[in-house]
JSON list of C-alpha atoms in Angstrom, two decimals:
[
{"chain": "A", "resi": 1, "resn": "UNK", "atom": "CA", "xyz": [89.30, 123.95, 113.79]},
{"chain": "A", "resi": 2, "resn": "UNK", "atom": "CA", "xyz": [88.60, 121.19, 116.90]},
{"chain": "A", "resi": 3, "resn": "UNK", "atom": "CA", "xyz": [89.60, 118.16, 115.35]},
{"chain": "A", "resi": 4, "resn": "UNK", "atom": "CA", "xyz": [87.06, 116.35, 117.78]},
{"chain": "A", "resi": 5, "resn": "UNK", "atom": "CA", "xyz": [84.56, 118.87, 116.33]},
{"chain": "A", "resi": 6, "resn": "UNK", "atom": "CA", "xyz": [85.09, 117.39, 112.63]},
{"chain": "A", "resi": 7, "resn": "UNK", "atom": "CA", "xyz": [85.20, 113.63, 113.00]},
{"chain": "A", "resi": 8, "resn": "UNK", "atom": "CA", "xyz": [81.65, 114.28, 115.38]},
{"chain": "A", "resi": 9, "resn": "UNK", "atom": "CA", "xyz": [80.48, 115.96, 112.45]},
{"chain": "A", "resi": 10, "resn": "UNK", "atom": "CA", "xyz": [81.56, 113.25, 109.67]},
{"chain": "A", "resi": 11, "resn": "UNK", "atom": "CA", "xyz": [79.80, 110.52, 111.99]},
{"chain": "A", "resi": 12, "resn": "UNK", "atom": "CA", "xyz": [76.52, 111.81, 111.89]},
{"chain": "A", "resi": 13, "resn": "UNK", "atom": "CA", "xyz": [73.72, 110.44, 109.85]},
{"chain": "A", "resi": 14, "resn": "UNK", "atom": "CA", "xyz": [73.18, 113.28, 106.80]},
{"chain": "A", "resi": 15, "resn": "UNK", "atom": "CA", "xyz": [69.96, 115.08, 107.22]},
{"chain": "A", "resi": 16, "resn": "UNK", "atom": "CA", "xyz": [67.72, 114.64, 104.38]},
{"chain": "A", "resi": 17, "resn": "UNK", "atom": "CA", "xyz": [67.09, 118.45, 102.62]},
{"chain": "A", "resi": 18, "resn": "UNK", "atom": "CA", "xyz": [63.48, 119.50, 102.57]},
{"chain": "A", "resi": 19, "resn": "UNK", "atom": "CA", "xyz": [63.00, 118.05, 98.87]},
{"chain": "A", "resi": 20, "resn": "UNK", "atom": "CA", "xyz": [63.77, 114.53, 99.91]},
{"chain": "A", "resi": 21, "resn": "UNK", "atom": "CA", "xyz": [62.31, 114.97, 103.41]},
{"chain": "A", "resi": 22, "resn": "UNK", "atom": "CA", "xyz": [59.02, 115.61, 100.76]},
{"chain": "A", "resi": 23, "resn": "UNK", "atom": "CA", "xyz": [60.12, 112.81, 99.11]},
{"chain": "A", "resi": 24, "resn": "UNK", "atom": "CA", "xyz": [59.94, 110.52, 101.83]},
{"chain": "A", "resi": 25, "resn": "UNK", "atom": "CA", "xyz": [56.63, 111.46, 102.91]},
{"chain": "A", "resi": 26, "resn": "UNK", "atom": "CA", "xyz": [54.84, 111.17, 99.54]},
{"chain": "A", "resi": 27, "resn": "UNK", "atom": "CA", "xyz": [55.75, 107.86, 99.45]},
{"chain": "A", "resi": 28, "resn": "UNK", "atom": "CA", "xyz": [54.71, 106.95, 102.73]},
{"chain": "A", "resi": 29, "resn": "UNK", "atom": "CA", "xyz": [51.27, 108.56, 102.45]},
{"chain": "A", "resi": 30, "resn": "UNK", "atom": "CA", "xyz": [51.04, 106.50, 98.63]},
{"chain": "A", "resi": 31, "resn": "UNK", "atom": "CA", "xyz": [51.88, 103.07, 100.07]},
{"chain": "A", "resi": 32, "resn": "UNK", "atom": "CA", "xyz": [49.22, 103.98, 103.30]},
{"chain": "A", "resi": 33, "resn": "UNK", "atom": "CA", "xyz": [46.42, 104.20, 100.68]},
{"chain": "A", "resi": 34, "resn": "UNK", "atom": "CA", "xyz": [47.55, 101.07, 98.81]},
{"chain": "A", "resi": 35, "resn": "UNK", "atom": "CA", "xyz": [47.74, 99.32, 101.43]},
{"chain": "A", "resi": 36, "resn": "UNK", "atom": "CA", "xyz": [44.30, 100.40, 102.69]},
{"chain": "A", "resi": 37, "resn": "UNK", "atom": "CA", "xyz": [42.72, 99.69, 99.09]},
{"chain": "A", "resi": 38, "resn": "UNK", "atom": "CA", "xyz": [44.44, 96.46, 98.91]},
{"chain": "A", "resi": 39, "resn": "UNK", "atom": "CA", "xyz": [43.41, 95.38, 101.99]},
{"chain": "A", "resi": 40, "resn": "UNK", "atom": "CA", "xyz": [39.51, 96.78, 101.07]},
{"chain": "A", "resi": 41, "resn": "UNK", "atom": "CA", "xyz": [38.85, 95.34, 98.04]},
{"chain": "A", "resi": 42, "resn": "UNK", "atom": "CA", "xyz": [42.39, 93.23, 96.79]},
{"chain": "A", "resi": 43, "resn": "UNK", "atom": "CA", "xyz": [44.71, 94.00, 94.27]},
{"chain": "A", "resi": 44, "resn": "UNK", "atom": "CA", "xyz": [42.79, 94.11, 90.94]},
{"chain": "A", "resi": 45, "resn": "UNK", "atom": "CA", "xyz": [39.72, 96.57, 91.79]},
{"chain": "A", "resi": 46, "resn": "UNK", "atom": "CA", "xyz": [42.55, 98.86, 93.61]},
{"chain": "A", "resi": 47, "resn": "UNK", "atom": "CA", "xyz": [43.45, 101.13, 90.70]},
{"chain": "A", "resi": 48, "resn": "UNK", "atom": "CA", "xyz": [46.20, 104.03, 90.75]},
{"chain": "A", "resi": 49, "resn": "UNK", "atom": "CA", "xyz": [43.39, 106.52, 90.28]},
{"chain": "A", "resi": 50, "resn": "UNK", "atom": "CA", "xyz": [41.53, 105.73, 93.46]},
{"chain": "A", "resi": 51, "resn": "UNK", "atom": "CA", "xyz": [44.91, 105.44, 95.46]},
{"chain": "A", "resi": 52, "resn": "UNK", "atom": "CA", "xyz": [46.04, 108.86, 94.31]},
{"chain": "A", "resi": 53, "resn": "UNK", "atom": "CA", "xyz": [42.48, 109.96, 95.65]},
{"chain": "A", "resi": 54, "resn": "UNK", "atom": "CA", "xyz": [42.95, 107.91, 98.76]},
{"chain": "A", "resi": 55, "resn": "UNK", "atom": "CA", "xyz": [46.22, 110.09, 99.12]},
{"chain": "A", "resi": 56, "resn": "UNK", "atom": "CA", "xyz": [45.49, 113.40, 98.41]},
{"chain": "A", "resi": 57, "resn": "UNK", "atom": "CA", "xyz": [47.53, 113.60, 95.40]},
{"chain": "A", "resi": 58, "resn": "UNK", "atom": "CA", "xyz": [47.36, 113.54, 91.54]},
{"chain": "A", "resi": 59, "resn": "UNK", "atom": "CA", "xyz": [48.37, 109.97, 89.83]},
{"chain": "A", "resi": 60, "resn": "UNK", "atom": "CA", "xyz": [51.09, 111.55, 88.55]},
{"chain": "A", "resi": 61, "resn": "UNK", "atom": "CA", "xyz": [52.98, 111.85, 91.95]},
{"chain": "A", "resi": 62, "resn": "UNK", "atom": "CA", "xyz": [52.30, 108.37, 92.20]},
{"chain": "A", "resi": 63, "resn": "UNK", "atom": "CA", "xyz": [54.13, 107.66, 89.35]},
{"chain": "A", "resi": 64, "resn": "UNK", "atom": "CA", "xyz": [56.98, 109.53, 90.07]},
{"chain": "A", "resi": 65, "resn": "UNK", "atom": "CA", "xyz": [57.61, 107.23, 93.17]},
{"chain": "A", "resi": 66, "resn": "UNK", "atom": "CA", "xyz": [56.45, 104.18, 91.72]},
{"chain": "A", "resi": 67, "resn": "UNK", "atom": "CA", "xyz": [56.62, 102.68, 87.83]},
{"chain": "A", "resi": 68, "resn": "UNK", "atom": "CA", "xyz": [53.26, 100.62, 88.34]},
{"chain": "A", "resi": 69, "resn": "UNK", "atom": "CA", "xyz": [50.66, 99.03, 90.17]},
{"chain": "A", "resi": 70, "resn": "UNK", "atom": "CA", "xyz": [52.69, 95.96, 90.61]},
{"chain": "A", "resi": 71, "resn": "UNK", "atom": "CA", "xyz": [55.67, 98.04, 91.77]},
{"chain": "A", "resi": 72, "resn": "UNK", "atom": "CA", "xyz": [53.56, 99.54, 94.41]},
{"chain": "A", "resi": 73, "resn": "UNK", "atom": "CA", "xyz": [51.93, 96.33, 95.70]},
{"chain": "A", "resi": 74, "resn": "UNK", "atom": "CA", "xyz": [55.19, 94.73, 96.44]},
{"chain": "A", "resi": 75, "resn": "UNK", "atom": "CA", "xyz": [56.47, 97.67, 98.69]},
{"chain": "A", "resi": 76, "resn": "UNK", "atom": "CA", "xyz": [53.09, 97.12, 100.64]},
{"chain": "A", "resi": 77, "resn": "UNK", "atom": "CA", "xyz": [53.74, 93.62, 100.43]},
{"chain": "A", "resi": 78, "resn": "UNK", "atom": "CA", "xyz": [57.60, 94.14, 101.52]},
{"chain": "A", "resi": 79, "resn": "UNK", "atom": "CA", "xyz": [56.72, 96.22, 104.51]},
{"chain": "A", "resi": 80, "resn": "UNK", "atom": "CA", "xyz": [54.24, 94.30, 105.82]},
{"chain": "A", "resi": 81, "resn": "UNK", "atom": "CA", "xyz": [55.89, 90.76, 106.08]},
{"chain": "A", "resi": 82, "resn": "UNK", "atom": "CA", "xyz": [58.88, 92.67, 107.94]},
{"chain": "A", "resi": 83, "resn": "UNK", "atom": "CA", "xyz": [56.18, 94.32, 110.33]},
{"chain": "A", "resi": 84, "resn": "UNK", "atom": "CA", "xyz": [54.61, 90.31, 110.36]},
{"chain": "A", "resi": 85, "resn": "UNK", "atom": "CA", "xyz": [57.56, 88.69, 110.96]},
{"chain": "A", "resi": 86, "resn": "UNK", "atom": "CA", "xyz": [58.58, 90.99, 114.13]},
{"chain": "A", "resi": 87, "resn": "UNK", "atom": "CA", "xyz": [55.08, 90.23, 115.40]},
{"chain": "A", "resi": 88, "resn": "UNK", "atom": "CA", "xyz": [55.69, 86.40, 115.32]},
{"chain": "A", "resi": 89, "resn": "UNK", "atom": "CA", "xyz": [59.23, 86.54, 116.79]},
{"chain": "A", "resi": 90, "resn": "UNK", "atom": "CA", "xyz": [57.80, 88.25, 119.54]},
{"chain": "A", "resi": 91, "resn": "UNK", "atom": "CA", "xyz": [54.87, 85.94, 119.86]},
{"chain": "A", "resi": 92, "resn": "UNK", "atom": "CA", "xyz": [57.05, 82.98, 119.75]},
{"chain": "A", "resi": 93, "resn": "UNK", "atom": "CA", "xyz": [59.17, 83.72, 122.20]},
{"chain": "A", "resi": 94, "resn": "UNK", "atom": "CA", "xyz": [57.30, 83.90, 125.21]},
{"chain": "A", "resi": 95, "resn": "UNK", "atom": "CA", "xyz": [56.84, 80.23, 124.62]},
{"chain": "A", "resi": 96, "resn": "UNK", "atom": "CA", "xyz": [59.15, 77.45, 125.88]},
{"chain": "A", "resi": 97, "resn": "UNK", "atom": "CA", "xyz": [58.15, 74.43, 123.60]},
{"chain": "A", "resi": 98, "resn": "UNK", "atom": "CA", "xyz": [58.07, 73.92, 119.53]},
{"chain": "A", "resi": 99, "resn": "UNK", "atom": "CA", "xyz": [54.62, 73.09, 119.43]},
{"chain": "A", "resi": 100, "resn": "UNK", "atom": "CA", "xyz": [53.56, 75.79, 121.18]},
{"chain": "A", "resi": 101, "resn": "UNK", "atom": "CA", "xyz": [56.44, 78.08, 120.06]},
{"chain": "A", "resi": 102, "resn": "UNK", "atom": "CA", "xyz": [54.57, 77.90, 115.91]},
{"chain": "A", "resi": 103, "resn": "UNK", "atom": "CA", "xyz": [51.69, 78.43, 117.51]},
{"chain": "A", "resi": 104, "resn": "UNK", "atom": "CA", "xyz": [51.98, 81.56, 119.20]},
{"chain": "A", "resi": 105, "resn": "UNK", "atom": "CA", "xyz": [53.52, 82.42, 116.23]},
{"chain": "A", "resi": 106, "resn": "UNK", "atom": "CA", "xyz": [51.40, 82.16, 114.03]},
{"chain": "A", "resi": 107, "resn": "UNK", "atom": "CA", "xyz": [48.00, 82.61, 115.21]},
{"chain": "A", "resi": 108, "resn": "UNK", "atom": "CA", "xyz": [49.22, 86.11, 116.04]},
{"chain": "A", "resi": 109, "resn": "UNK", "atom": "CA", "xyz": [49.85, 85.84, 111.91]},
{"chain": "A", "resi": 110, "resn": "UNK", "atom": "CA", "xyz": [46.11, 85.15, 111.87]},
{"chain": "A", "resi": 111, "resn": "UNK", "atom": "CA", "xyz": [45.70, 87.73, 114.46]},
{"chain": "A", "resi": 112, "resn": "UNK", "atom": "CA", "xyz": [47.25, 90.57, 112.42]},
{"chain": "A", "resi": 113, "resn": "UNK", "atom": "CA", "xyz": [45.90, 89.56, 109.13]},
{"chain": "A", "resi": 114, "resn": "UNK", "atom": "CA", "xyz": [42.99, 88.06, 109.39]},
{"chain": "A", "resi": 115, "resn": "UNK", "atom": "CA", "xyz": [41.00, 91.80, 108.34]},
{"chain": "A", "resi": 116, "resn": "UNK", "atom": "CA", "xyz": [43.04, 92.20, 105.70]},
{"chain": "A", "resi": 117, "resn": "UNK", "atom": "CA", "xyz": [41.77, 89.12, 103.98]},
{"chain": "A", "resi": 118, "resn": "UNK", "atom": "CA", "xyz": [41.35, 91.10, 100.46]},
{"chain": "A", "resi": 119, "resn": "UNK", "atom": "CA", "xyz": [45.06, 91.53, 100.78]},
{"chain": "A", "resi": 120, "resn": "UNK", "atom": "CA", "xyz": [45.92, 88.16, 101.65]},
{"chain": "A", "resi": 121, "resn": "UNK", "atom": "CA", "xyz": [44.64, 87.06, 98.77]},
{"chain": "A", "resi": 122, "resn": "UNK", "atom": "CA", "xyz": [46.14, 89.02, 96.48]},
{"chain": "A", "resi": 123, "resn": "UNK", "atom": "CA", "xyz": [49.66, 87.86, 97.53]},
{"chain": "A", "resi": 124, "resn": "UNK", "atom": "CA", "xyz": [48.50, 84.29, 97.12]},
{"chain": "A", "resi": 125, "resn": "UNK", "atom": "CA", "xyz": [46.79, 84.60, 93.54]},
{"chain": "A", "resi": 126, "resn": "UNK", "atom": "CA", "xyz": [49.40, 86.95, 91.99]},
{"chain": "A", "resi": 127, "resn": "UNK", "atom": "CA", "xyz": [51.65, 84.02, 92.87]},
{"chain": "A", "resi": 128, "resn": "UNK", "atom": "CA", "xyz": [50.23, 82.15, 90.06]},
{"chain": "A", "resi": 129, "resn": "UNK", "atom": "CA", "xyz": [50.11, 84.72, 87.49]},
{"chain": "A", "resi": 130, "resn": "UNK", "atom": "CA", "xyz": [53.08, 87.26, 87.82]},
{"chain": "A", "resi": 131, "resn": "UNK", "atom": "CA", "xyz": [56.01, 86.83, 85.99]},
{"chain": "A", "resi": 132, "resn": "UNK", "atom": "CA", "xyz": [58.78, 85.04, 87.76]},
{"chain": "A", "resi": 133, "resn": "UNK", "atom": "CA", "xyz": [61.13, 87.48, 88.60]},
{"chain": "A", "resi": 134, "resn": "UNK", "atom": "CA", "xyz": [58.63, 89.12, 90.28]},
{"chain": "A", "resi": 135, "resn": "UNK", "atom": "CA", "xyz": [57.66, 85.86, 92.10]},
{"chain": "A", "resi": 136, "resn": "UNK", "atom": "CA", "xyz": [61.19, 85.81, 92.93]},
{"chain": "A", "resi": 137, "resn": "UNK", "atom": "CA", "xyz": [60.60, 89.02, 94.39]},
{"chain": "A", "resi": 138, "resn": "UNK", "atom": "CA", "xyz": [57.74, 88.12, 96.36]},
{"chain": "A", "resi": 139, "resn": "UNK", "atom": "CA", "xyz": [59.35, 84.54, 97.86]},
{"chain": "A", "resi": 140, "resn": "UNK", "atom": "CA", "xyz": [61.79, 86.96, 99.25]},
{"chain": "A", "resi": 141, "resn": "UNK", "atom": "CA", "xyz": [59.35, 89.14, 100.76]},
{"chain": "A", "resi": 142, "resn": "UNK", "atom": "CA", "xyz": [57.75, 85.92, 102.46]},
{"chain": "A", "resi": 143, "resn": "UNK", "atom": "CA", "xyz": [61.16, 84.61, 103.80]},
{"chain": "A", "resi": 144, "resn": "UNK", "atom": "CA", "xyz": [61.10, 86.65, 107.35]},
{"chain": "A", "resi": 145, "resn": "UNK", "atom": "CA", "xyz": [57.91, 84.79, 108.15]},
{"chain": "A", "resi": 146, "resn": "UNK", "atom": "CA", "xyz": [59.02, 81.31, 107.28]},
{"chain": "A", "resi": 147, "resn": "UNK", "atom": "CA", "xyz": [62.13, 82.16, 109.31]},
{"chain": "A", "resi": 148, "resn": "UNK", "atom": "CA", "xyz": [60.16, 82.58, 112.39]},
{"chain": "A", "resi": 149, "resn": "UNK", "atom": "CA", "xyz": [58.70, 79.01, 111.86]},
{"chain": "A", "resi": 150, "resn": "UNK", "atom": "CA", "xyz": [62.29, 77.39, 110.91]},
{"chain": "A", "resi": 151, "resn": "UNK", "atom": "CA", "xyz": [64.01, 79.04, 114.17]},
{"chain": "A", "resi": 152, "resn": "UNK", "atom": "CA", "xyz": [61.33, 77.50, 116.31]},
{"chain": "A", "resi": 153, "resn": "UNK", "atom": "CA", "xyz": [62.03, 74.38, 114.71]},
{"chain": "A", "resi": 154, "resn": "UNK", "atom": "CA", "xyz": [65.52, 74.68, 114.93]},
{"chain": "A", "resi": 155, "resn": "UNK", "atom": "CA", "xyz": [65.45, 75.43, 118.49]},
{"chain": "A", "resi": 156, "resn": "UNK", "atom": "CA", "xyz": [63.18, 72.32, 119.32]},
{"chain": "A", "resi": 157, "resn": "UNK", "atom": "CA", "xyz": [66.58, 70.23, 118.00]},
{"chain": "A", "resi": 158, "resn": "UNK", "atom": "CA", "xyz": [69.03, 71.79, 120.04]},
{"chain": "A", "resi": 159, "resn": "UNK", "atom": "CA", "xyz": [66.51, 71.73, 123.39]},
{"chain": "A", "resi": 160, "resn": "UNK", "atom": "CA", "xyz": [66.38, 67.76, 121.85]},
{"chain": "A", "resi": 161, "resn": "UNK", "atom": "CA", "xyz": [62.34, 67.88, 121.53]},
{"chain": "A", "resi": 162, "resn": "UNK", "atom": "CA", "xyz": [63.20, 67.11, 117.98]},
{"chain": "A", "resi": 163, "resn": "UNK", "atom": "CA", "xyz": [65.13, 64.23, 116.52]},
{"chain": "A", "resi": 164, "resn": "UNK", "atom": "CA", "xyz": [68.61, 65.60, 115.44]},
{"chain": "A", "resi": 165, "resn": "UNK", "atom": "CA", "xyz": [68.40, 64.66, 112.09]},
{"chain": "A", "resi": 166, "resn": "UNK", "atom": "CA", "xyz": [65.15, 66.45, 111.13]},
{"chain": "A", "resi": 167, "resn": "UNK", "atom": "CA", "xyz": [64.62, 68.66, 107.80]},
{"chain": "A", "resi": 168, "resn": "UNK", "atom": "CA", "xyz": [64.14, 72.31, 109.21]},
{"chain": "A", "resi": 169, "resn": "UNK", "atom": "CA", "xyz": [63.66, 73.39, 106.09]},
{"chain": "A", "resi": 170, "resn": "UNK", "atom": "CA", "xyz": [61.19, 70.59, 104.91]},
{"chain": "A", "resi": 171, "resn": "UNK", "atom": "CA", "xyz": [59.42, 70.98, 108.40]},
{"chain": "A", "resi": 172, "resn": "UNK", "atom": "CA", "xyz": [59.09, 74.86, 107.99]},
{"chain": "A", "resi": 173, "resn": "UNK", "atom": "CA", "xyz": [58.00, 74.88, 104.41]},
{"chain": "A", "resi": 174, "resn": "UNK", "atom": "CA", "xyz": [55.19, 72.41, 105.22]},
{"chain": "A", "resi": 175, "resn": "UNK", "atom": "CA", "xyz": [53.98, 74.34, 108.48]},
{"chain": "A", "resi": 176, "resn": "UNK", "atom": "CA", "xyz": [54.16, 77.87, 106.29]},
{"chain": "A", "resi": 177, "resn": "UNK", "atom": "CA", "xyz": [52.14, 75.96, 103.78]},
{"chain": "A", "resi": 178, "resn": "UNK", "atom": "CA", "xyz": [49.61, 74.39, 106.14]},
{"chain": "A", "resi": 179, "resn": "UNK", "atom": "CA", "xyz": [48.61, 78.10, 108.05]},
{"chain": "A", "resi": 180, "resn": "UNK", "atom": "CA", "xyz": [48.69, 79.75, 104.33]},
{"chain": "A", "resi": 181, "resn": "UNK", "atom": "CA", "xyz": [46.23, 77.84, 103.02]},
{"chain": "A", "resi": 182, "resn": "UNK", "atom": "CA", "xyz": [43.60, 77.98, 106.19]},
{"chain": "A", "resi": 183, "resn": "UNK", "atom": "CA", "xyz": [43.15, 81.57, 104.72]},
{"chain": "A", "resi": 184, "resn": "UNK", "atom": "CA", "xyz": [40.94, 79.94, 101.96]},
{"chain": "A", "resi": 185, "resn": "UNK", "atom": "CA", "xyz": [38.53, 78.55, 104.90]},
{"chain": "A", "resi": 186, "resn": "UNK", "atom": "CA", "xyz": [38.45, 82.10, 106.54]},
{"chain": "A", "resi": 187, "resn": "UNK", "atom": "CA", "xyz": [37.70, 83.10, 102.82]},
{"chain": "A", "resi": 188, "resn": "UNK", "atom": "CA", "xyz": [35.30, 80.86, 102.03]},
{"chain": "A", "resi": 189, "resn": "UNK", "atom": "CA", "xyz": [34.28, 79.22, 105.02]},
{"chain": "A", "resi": 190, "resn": "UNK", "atom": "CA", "xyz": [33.92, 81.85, 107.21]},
{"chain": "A", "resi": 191, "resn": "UNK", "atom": "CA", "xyz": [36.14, 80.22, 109.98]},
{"chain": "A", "resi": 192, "resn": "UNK", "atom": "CA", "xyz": [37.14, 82.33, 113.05]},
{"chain": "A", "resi": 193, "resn": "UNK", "atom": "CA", "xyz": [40.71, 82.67, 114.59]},
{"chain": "A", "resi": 194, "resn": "UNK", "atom": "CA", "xyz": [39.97, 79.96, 116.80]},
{"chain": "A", "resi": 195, "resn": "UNK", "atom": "CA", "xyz": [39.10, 77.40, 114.53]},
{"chain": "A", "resi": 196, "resn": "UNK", "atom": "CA", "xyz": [41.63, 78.58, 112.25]},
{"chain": "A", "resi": 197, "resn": "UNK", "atom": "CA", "xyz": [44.18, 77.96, 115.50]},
{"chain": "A", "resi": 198, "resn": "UNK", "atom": "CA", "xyz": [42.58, 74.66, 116.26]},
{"chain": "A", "resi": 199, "resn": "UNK", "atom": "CA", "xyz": [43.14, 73.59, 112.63]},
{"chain": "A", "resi": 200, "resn": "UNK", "atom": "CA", "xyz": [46.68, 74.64, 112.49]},
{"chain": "A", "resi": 201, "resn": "UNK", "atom": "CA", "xyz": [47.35, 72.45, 115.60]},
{"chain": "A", "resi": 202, "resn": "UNK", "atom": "CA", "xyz": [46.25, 69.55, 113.93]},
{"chain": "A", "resi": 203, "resn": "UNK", "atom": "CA", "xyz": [48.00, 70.10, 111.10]},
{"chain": "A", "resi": 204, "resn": "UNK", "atom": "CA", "xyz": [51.52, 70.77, 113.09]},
{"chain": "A", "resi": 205, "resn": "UNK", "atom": "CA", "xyz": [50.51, 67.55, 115.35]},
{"chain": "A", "resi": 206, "resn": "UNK", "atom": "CA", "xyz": [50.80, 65.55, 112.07]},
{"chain": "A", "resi": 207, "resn": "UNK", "atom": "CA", "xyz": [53.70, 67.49, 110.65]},
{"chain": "A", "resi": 208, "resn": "UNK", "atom": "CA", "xyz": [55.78, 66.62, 113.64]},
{"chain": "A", "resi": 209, "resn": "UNK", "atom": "CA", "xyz": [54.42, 63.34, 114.52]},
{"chain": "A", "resi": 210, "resn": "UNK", "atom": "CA", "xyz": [57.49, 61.11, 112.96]},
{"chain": "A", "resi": 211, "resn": "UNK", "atom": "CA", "xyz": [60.12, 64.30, 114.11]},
{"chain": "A", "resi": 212, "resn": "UNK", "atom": "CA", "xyz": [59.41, 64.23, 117.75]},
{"chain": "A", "resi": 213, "resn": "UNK", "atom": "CA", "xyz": [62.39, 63.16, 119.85]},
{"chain": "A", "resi": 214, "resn": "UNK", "atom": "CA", "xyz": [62.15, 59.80, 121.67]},
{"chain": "A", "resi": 215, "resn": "UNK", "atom": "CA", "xyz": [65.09, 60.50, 123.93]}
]
């Protein structure tokens, strides 16, 4: 035996067999129609029934990927925030200031979202009601995004537009915060991207006001 031939062998990645390959794409084509009910009508008129329908299968193979509704919901939730969050990075960093850095960042958020309202929604009122581990759960899911705001922030200190001793974490919580809840005037208000931008602005302006560097 070619000893070269072995250790190649032992490196590679193992191939899934055909029952997990099966596997693997049942659960994909479950959490596609989730995520298109949720993102329809929101979490509560989604039911198991209709996603099974919505994905060619019988409830019962959605069970044997997923213990519950809930369960489901949070591997939509999971996989879109890490989709999200790649979005902002890249939006952010074809910008050279802070201010404009969150921006960029996160009206592409609104940008990506912004038709799955329904869905938005959902995240933000389960908040209130789930049981904490799973809010635990879902803080986690959220964390890529507020990292996008916090780096942008963190990066306006070194390049000195911010004062040195500013609260990144403070500052990033309160900017997440702010372009969360301008969801509730695209909800409700009808607003547009634009004036959901323009909003956000003002709301960083004041944010910032008493961080900016005077260097």
């Amino acid at each position: 035996m070619n000893p070269s031939t072995n250790i190649d062998s032992e490196s590679e990645t193992p191939r899934l067999n055909r029952r997990q390959a099966a596997k693997v794409r049942t659960r994909q084509k479950v959490l596609e129609a989730a995520r298109q009910l949720f993102a329809e009508r929101g979490y509560e008129p989604a039911t198991i029934r209709d996603i099974a329908k919505g994905a060619g299968m019988s409830t019962g193979a959605v069970f044997a990927n997923f213990q519950d509704k809930a369960e489901l919901f949070e591997a939509v939730l999971s996989e879109d925030m890490l989709k999200l969050a790649e979005t902002l990075k890249a939006a952010a960093a074809s910008e050279t200031s802070v201010r404009a850095r969150l921006l960029a960042a996160l009206t592409a958020g609104y940008h990506s979202s912004l038709e799955l309202l329904p869905l938005v929604q959902a995240v933000v009122a389960r908040s209130w009601f789930q049981p904490v581990a799973a809010e635990m759960r879902t803080r986690d899911a959220i964390k890529p995004l507020v990292s996008v705001v916090t780096d942008a922030l963190q990066a306006g200190v070194r390049e000195g537009e911010l004062r040195q001793d500013a609260d990144v974490r403070l500052l990033g919580d309160l900017i997440y915060d702010a372009y969360l809840s301008n969801y509730r005037r695209a909800a409700y208000d009808g607003w547009t991207i634009q004036q959901l931008t323009a909003q956000l602005g003002k709301q960083v302006d004041v944010i910032l006001a008493g961080q900016i560097s005077r260097q």
